[in-house]
Short mmCIF file of C-alpha atoms in Angstrom, two decimals:
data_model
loop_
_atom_site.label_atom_id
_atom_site.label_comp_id
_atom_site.label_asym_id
_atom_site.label_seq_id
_atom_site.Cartn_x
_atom_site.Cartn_y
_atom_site.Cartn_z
CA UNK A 30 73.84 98.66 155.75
CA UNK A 31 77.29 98.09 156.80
CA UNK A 32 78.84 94.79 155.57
CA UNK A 33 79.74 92.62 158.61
CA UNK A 34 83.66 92.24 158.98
CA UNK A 35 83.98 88.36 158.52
CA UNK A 36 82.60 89.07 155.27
CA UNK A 37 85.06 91.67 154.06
CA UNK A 38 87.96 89.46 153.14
CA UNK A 39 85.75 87.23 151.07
CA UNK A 40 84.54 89.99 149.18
CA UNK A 41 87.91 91.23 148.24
CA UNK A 42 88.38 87.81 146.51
CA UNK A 43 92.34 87.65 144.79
CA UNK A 44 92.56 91.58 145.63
CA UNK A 45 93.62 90.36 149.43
CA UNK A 46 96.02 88.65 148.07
CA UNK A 47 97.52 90.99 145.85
CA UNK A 48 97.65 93.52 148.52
CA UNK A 49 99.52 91.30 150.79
CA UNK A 50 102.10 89.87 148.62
CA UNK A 51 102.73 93.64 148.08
CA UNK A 52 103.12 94.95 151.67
CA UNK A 53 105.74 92.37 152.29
CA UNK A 54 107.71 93.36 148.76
CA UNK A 55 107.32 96.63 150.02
CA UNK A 56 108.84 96.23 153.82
CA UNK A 57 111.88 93.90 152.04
CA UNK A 58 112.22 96.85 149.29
CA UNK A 59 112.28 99.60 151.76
CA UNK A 60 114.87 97.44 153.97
CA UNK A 61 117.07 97.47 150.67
CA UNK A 62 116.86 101.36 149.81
CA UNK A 63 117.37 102.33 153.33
CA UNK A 64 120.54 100.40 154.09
CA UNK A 65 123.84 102.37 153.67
CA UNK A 66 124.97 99.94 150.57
CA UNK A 67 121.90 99.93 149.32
CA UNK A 68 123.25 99.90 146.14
CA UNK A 69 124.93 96.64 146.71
CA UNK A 70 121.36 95.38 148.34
CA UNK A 71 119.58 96.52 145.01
CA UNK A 72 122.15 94.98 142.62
CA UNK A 73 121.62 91.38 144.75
CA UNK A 74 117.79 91.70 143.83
CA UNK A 75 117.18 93.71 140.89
CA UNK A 76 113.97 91.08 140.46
CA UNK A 77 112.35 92.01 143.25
CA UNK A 78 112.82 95.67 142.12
CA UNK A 79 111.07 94.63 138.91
CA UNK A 80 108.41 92.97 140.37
CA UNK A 81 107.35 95.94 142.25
CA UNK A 82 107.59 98.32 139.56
CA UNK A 83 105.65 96.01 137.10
CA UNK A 84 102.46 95.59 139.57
CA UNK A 85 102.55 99.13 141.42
CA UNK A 86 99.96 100.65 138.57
CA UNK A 87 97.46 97.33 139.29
CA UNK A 88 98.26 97.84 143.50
CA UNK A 89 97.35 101.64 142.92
CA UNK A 90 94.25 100.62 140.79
CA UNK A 91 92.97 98.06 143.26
CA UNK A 92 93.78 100.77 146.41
CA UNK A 93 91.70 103.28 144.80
CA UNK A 94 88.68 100.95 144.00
CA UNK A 95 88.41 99.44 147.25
CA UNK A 96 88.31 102.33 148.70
CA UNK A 97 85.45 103.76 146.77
CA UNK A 98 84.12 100.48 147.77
CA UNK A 99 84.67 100.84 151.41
CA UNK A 100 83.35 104.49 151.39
CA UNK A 101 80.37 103.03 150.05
CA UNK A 102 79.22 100.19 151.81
CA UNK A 103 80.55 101.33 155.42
CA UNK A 104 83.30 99.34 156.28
CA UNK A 105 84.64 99.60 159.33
CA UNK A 106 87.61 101.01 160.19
CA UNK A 107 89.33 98.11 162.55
CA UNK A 108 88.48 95.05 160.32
CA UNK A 109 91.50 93.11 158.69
CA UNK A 110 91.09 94.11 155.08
CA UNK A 111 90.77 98.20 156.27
CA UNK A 112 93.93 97.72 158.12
CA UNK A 113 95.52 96.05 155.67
CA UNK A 114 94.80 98.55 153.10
CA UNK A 115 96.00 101.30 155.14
CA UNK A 116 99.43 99.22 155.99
CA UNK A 117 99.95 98.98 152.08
CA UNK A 118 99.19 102.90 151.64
CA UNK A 119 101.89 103.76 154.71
CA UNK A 120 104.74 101.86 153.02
CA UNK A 121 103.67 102.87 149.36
CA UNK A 122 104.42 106.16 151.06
CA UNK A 123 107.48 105.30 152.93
CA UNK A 124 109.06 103.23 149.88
CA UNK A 125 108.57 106.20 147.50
CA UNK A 126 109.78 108.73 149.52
CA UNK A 127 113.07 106.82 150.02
CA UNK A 128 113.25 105.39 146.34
CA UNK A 129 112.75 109.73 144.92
CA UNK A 130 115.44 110.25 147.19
CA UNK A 131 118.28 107.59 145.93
CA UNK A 132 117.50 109.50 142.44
CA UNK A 133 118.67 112.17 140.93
CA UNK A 134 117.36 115.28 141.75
CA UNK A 135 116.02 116.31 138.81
CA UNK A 136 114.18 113.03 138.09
CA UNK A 137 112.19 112.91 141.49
CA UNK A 138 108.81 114.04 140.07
CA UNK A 139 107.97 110.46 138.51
CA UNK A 140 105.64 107.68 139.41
CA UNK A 141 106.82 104.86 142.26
CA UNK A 142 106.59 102.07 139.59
CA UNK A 143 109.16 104.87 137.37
CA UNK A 144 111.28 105.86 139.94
CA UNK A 145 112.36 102.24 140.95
CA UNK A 146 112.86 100.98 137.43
CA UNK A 147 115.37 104.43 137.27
CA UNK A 148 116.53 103.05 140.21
CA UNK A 149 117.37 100.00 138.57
CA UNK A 150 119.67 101.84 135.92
CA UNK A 151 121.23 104.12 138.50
CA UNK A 152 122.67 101.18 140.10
CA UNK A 153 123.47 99.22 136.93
CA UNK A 154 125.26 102.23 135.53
CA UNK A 155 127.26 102.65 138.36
CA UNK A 156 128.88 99.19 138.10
CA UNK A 157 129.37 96.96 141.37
CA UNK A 158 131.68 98.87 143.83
CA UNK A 159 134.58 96.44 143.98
CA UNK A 160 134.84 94.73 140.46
CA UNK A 161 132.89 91.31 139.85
CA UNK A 162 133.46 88.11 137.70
CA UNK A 163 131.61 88.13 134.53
CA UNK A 164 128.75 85.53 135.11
CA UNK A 165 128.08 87.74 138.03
CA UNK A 166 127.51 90.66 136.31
CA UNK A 167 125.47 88.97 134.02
CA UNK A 168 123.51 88.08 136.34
CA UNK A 169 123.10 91.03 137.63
CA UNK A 170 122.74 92.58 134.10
CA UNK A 171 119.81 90.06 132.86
CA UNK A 172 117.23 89.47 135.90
CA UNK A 173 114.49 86.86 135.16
CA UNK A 174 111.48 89.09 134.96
CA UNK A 175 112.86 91.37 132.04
CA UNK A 176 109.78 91.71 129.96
CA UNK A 177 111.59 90.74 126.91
CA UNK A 178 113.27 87.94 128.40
CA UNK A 179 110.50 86.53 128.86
CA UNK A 180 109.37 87.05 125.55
CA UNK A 181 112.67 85.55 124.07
CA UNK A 182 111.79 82.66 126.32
CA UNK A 183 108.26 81.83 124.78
CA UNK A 184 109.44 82.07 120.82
CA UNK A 185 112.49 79.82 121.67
CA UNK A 186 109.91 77.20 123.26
CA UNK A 187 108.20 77.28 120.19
CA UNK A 188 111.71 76.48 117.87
CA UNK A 189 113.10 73.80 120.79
CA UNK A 190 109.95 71.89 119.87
CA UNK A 191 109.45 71.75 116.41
CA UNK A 192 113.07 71.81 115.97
CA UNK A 193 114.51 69.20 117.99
CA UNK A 194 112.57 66.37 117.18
CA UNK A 195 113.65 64.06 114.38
CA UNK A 196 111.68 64.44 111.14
CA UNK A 197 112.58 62.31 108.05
CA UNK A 198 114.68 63.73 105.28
CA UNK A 199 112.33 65.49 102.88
CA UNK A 200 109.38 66.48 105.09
CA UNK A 201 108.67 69.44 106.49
CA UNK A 202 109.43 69.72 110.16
CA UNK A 203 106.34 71.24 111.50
CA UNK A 204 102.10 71.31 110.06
CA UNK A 205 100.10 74.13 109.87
CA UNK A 206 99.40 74.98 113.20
CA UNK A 207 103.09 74.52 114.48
CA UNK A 208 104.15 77.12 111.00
CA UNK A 209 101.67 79.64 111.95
CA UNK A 210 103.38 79.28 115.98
CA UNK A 211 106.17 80.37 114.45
CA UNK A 212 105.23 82.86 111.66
CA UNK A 213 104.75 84.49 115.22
CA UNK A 214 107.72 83.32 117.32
CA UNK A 215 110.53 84.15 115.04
CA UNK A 216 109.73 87.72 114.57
CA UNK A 217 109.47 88.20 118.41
CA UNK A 218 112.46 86.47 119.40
CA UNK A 219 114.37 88.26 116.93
CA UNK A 220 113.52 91.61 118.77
CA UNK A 221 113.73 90.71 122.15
CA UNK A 222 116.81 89.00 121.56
CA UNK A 223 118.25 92.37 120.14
CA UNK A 224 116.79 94.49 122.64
CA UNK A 225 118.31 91.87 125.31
CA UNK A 226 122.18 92.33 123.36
CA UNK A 227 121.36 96.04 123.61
CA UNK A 228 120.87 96.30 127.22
CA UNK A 229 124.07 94.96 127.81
CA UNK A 230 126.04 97.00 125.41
CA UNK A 231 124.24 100.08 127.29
CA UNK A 232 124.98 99.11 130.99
CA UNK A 233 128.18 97.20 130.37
CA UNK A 234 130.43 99.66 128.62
CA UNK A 235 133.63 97.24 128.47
CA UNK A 236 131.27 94.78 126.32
CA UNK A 237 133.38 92.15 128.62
CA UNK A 238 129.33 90.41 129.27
CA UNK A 239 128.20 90.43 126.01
CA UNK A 240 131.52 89.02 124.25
CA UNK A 241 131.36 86.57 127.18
CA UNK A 242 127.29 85.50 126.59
CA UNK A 243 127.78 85.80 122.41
CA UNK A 244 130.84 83.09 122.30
CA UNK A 245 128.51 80.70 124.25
CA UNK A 246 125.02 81.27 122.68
CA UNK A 247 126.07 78.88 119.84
CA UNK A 248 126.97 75.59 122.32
CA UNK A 249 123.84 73.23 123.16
CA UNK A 250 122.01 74.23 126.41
CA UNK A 251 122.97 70.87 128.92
CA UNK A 252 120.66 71.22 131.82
CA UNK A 253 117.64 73.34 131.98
CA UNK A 254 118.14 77.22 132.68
CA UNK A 255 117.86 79.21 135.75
CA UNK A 256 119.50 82.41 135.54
CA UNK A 257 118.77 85.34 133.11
CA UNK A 258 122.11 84.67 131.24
CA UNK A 259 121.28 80.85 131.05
CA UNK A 260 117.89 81.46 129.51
CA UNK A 261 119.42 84.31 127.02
CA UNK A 262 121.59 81.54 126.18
CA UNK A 263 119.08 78.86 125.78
CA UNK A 264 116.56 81.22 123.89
CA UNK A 265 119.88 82.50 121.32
CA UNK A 266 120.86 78.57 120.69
CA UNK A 267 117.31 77.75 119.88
CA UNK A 268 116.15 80.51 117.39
CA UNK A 269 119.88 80.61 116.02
CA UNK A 270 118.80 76.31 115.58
CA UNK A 271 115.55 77.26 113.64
CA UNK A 272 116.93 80.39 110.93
CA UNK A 273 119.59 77.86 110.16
CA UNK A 274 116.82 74.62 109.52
CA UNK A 275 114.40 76.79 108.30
CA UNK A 276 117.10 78.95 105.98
CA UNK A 277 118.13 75.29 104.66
CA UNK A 278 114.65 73.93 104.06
CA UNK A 279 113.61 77.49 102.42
CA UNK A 280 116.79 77.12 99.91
CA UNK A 281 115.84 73.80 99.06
CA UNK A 282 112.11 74.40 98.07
CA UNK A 283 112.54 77.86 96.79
CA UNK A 284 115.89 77.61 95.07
CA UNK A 285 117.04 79.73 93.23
CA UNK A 286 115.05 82.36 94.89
CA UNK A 287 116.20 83.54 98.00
CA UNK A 288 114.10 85.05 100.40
CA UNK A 289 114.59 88.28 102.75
CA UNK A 290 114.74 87.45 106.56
CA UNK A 291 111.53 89.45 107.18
CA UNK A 292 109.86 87.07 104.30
CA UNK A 293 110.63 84.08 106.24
CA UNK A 294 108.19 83.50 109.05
CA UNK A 295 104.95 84.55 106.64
CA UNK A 296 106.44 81.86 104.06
CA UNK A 297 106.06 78.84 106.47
CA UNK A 298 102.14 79.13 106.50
CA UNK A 299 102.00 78.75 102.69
CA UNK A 300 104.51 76.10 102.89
CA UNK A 301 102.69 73.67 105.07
CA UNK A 302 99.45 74.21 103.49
CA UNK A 303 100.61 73.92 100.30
CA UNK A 304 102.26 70.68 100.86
CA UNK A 305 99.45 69.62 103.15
CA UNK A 306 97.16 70.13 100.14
CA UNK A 307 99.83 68.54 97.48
CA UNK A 308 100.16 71.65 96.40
CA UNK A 309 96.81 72.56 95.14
CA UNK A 310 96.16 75.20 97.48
CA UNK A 311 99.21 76.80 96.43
CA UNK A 312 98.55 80.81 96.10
CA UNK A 313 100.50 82.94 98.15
CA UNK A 314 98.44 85.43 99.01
CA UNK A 315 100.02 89.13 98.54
CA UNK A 316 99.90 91.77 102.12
CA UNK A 317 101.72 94.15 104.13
CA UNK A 318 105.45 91.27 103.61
CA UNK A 319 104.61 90.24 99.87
CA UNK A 320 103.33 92.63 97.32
CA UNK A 321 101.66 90.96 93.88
CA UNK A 322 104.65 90.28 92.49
CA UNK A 323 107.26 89.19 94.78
CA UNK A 324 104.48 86.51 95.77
CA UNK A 325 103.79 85.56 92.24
CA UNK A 326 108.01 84.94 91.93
CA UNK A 327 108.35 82.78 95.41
CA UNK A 328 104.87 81.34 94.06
CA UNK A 329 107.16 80.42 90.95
CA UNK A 330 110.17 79.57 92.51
CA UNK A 331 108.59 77.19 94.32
CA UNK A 332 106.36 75.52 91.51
CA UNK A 333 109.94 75.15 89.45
CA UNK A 334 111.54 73.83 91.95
CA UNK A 335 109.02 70.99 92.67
CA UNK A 336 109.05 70.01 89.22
CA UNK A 337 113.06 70.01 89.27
CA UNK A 338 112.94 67.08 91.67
CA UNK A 339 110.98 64.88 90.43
CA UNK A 340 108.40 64.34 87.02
CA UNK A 341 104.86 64.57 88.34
CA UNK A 342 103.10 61.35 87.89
CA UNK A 343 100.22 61.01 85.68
CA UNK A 344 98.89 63.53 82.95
CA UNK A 345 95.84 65.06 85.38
CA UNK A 346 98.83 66.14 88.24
CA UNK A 347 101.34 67.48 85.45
CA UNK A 348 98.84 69.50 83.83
CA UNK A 349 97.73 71.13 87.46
CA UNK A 350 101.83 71.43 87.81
CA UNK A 351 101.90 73.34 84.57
CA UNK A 352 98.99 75.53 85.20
CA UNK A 353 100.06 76.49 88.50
CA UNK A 354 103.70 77.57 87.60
CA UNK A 355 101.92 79.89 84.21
CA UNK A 356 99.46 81.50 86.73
CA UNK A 357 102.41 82.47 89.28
CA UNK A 358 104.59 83.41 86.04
CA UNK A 359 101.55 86.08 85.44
CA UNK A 360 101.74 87.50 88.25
CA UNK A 361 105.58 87.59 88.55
CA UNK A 362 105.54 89.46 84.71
CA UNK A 363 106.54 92.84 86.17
CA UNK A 364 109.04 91.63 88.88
CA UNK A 365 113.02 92.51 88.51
CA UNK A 366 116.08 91.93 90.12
CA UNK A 367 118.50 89.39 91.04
CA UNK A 368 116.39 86.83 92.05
CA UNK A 369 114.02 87.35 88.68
CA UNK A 370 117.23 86.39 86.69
CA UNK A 371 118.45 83.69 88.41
CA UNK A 372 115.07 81.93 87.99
CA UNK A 373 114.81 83.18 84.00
CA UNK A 374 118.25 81.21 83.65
CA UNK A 375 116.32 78.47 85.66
CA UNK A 376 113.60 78.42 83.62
CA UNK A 377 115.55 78.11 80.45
CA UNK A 378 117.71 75.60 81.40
CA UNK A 379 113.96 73.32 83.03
CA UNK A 380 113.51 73.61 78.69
CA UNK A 381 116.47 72.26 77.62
CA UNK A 382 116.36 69.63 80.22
CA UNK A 383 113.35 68.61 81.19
CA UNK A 384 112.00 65.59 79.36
CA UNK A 385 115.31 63.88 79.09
CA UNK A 386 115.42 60.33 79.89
CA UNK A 387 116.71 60.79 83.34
CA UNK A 388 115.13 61.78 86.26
CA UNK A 389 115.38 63.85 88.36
CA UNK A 390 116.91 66.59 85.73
CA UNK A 391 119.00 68.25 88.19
CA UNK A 392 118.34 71.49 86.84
CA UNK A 393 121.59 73.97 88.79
CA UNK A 394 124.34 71.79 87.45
CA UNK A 395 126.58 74.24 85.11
CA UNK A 396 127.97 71.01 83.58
CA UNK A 397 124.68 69.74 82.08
CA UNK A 398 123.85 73.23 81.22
CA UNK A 399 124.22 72.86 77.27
CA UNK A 400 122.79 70.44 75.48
CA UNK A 401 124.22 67.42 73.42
CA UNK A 402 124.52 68.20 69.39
CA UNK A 403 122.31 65.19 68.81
CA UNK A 404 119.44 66.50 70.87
CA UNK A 405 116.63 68.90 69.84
CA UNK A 406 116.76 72.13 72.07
CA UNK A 407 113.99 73.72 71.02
CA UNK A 408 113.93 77.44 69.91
CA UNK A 409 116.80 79.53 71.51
CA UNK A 410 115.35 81.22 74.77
CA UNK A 411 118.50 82.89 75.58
CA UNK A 412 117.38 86.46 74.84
CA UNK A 413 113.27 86.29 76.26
CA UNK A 414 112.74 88.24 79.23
CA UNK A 415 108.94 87.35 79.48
CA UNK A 416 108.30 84.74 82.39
CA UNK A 417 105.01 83.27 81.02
CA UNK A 418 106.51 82.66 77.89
CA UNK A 419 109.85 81.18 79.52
CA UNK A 420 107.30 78.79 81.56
CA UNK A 421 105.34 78.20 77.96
CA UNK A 422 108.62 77.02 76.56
CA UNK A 423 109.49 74.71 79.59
CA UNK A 424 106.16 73.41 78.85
CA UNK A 425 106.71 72.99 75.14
CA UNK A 426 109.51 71.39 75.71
CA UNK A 427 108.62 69.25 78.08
CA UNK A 428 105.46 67.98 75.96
CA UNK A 429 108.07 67.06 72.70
CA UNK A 430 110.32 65.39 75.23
CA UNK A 431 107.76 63.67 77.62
#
C-alpha cells in the first residue's frame, strides 16, 4: 500500500534535512563555477567547496537508499520529498558537469566529491589573479573545515587546559585521565600541525605565508580565533606551550635520562599513576614505544631521581625505594648508550653521596663529585658496568651512611 504523502517527510527523519541543506550548497556552488571569475568566486569560499566535497559520498548514499525505498513502498511522484529528491539529483548533475569541466582534461573521469577538492588545488595553485596581502592568502590557504585543522584544533584544547591553569611548583600538572588525553593529543597535533605547514609550503611557493604564520605561532593567542590562520596559530602556541612544560617536567623526574619525542606522550600515563600511587605502582610496562629495556632504564631513571631529592622517610618506604630501583636495574642490564652512561655515572656518584648528613644530596653537581679524604667512599665503582650491582652499591652505601 502506498504511503500517504503527509507521511513521507516524517519518514525521511534527518535525511530531509540533509538533502536540503545540499540542494542549496549545490545552486550557490554551481553559481560560483559558472561565473566567468569563477576562480576568484572559488578562492572567496573554498569552505563551502569543502563542505560539499566532504558530504557528497553520504548525499549519494542517502539518494540511492531512498530511492530503493520509494520504489518500494510506492511513493508518489508529486509529493515534497520525491520532488525534492529529484531537484538534488538535477543539480548533482548540473554541478558536476560544470566542476569536470573547470579541470583538466585528463582528470575529468573522477568522482563529484574528487573533482571539487581538485578544484580546490587548481585554484590555489594558480595564485589570486592580481597579487594579495599575506593574511589574505592565508586565509585563503587554511579554510576552517580542513580535516586536519580541525584535528590540530581538538589536541590544542586538550594542552590550553591542562596547561594554562596554575599548578603548584612540584606537582604534576594534570591526573590520570587528563595524561592519558594527552598521550593522545600530542601525537595528533604534531601531525596535523605538519601536514598544515606542508600545505602551505606546497600551494605557496614564495613561503611568504608560512614565514609570515611561523614568526607569530610563538606570541599568546589575545582573543579567541576565527579564521584558519588564527586557529593554526592558536593550536601551534598551545602544543609548542605543552612540549616545552612537559619537556621541563620530564627532565626533572627523569634526569639524567632523556627521553625521545615519540617516548613522551606514552610516559605521562606512568607518570601520573605512579605518583598517584606514591610510586608503588611504578612498572612501566614495555610495547610497540618501549621495548624491555629502555622501560627498565626510564623505570630507573626515574626511581634515582626520586631518591636524589629527597631521603624517603621511614625504613618500610626506603626499602620499597630500594627494591624498586634493583628490579628496574634488572631489566635495564642489557641496555647501552648515552643515556645508560650518564645514569652509571649517576649511580656512582648516589654511592658516594648518599647518606651524607645533608639532604637533599644534590647528586649532578661536578663540584661535590669527589669525596672528602676524611670520609669512607666505599669500594671504587669507577670501572663496574653492571647496573644491579651499581644500584647494590648505592644501597650499601647508603645503609653504612644512613
Amino acid at each position: 500500500m502506498a504511503t500517504h504523502p503527509d507521511n513521507l517527510r516524517a519518514r525521511l527523519e534527518d535525511r530531509a534535512d540533509l538533502l536540503e541543506a545540499t540542494r542549496l550548497r549545490y545552486v550557490a556552488l554551481r553559481g560560483m563555477l559558472e561565473a566567468f571569475f569563477w576562480k576568484d568566486r572559488v578562492r572567496a569560499h573554498f569552505e563551502l567547496l569543502r563542505e560539499v566535497a566532504q558530504v557528497q559520498p553520504e548525499v549519494d548514499a542517502t539518494l540511492t537508499a531512498l530511492k530503493r525505498r520509494a520504489a518500494a513502498e510506492g511513493w508518489p511522484r508529486e509529493a515534497a520529498p520525491m520532488k525534492l529528491m529529484a531537484e538534488v539529483e538535477r543539480l548533482r548533475a548540473a554541478v558536476q558537469h560544470v566542476a569536470l569541466r573547470r579541470l583538466p582534461e585528463a582528470e575529468r573521469s573522477v568522482s563529484l566529491g574528487e573533482a571539487l577538492l581538485r578544484l580546490e588545488e587548481v585554484v590555489l595553485e594558480a595564485g589570486p589573479l592580481l597579487g594579495g596581502r599575506t593574511w589574505a592568502r592565508a586565509v585563503e590557504l587554511l579554510p576552517r573545515n580542513l580535516p586536519e585543522l580541525r584535528a590540530a584544533c581538538a589536541a590544542a584544547e586538550v594542552c590550553e587546559r591542562v596547561f594554562k591553569r596554575p599548578t603548584p611548583e612540584g606537582v604534576l600538572p594534570f591526573n590520570e585521565a587528563e595524561a592519558e588525553e594527552l598521550r593522545r593529543a600530542l601525537p595528533l597535533a604534531e601531525s596535523a600541525l605538519a601536514s598544515l605547514w606542508q600545505r602551505l609550503e606546497h600551494f605557496d611557493t614564495s613561503g611568504r605565508v608560512k614565514d609570515f604564520l611561523a614568526r607569530r605561532a610563538s606570541r599568546v593567542p589575545l582573543h579567541v580565533p576565527r579564521s584558519g590562520p588564527e586557529l593554526v596559530l592558536h593550536a601551534a602556541f598551545w602544543h609548542g606551550v605543552a612540549r616545552a612544560r612537559l619537556r621541563a617536567l620530564l627532565e626533572n623526574r627523569l634526569a639524567p635520562v632523556l627521553p625521545l619525542e615519540r617516548e613522551v606522550p606514552e610516559l605521562l600515563p606512568w607518570l601520573a599513576a605512579r605518583e598517584s600511587s606514591g610510586g608503588v605502582e611504578a612498572r612501566l610496562a614495555s610495547g610497540e614505544v618501549f621495548d624491555e629495556g629502555r622501560a627498565g632504564l626510564l623505570e630507573l631513571a626515574a626511581e634515582l631521581a626520586t631518591l636524589s631529592r629527597e631521603r624517603p622517610a621511614g625504613a618500610w618506604s626506603e626499602e620499597a625505594a630500594w627494591a624498586r630501583l634493583w628490579s628496574a636495574a634488572q631489566r635495564a642490564r642489557d641496555e647501552g648508550g648515552a643515556d645508560v652512561e650518564r645514569l652509571r655515572d649517576a649511580l656512582r656518584l648516589f654511592s658516594i653521596l648518599h647518606g651524607k648528613a645533608q639532604t637533599p644530596a644534590r647528586l649532578f653537581l661536578p663540584s661535590r663529585a669527589q669525596p672528602r679524604a676524611s670520609e669512607d667512599a666505599g669500594p671504587d665503582m669507577t670501572h663496574v658496568k653492571d647496573l644491579p650491582a651499581l644500584v647494590q652499591a648505592a644501597r650499601n652505601a647508603a645503609s653504612r651512611h644512613g
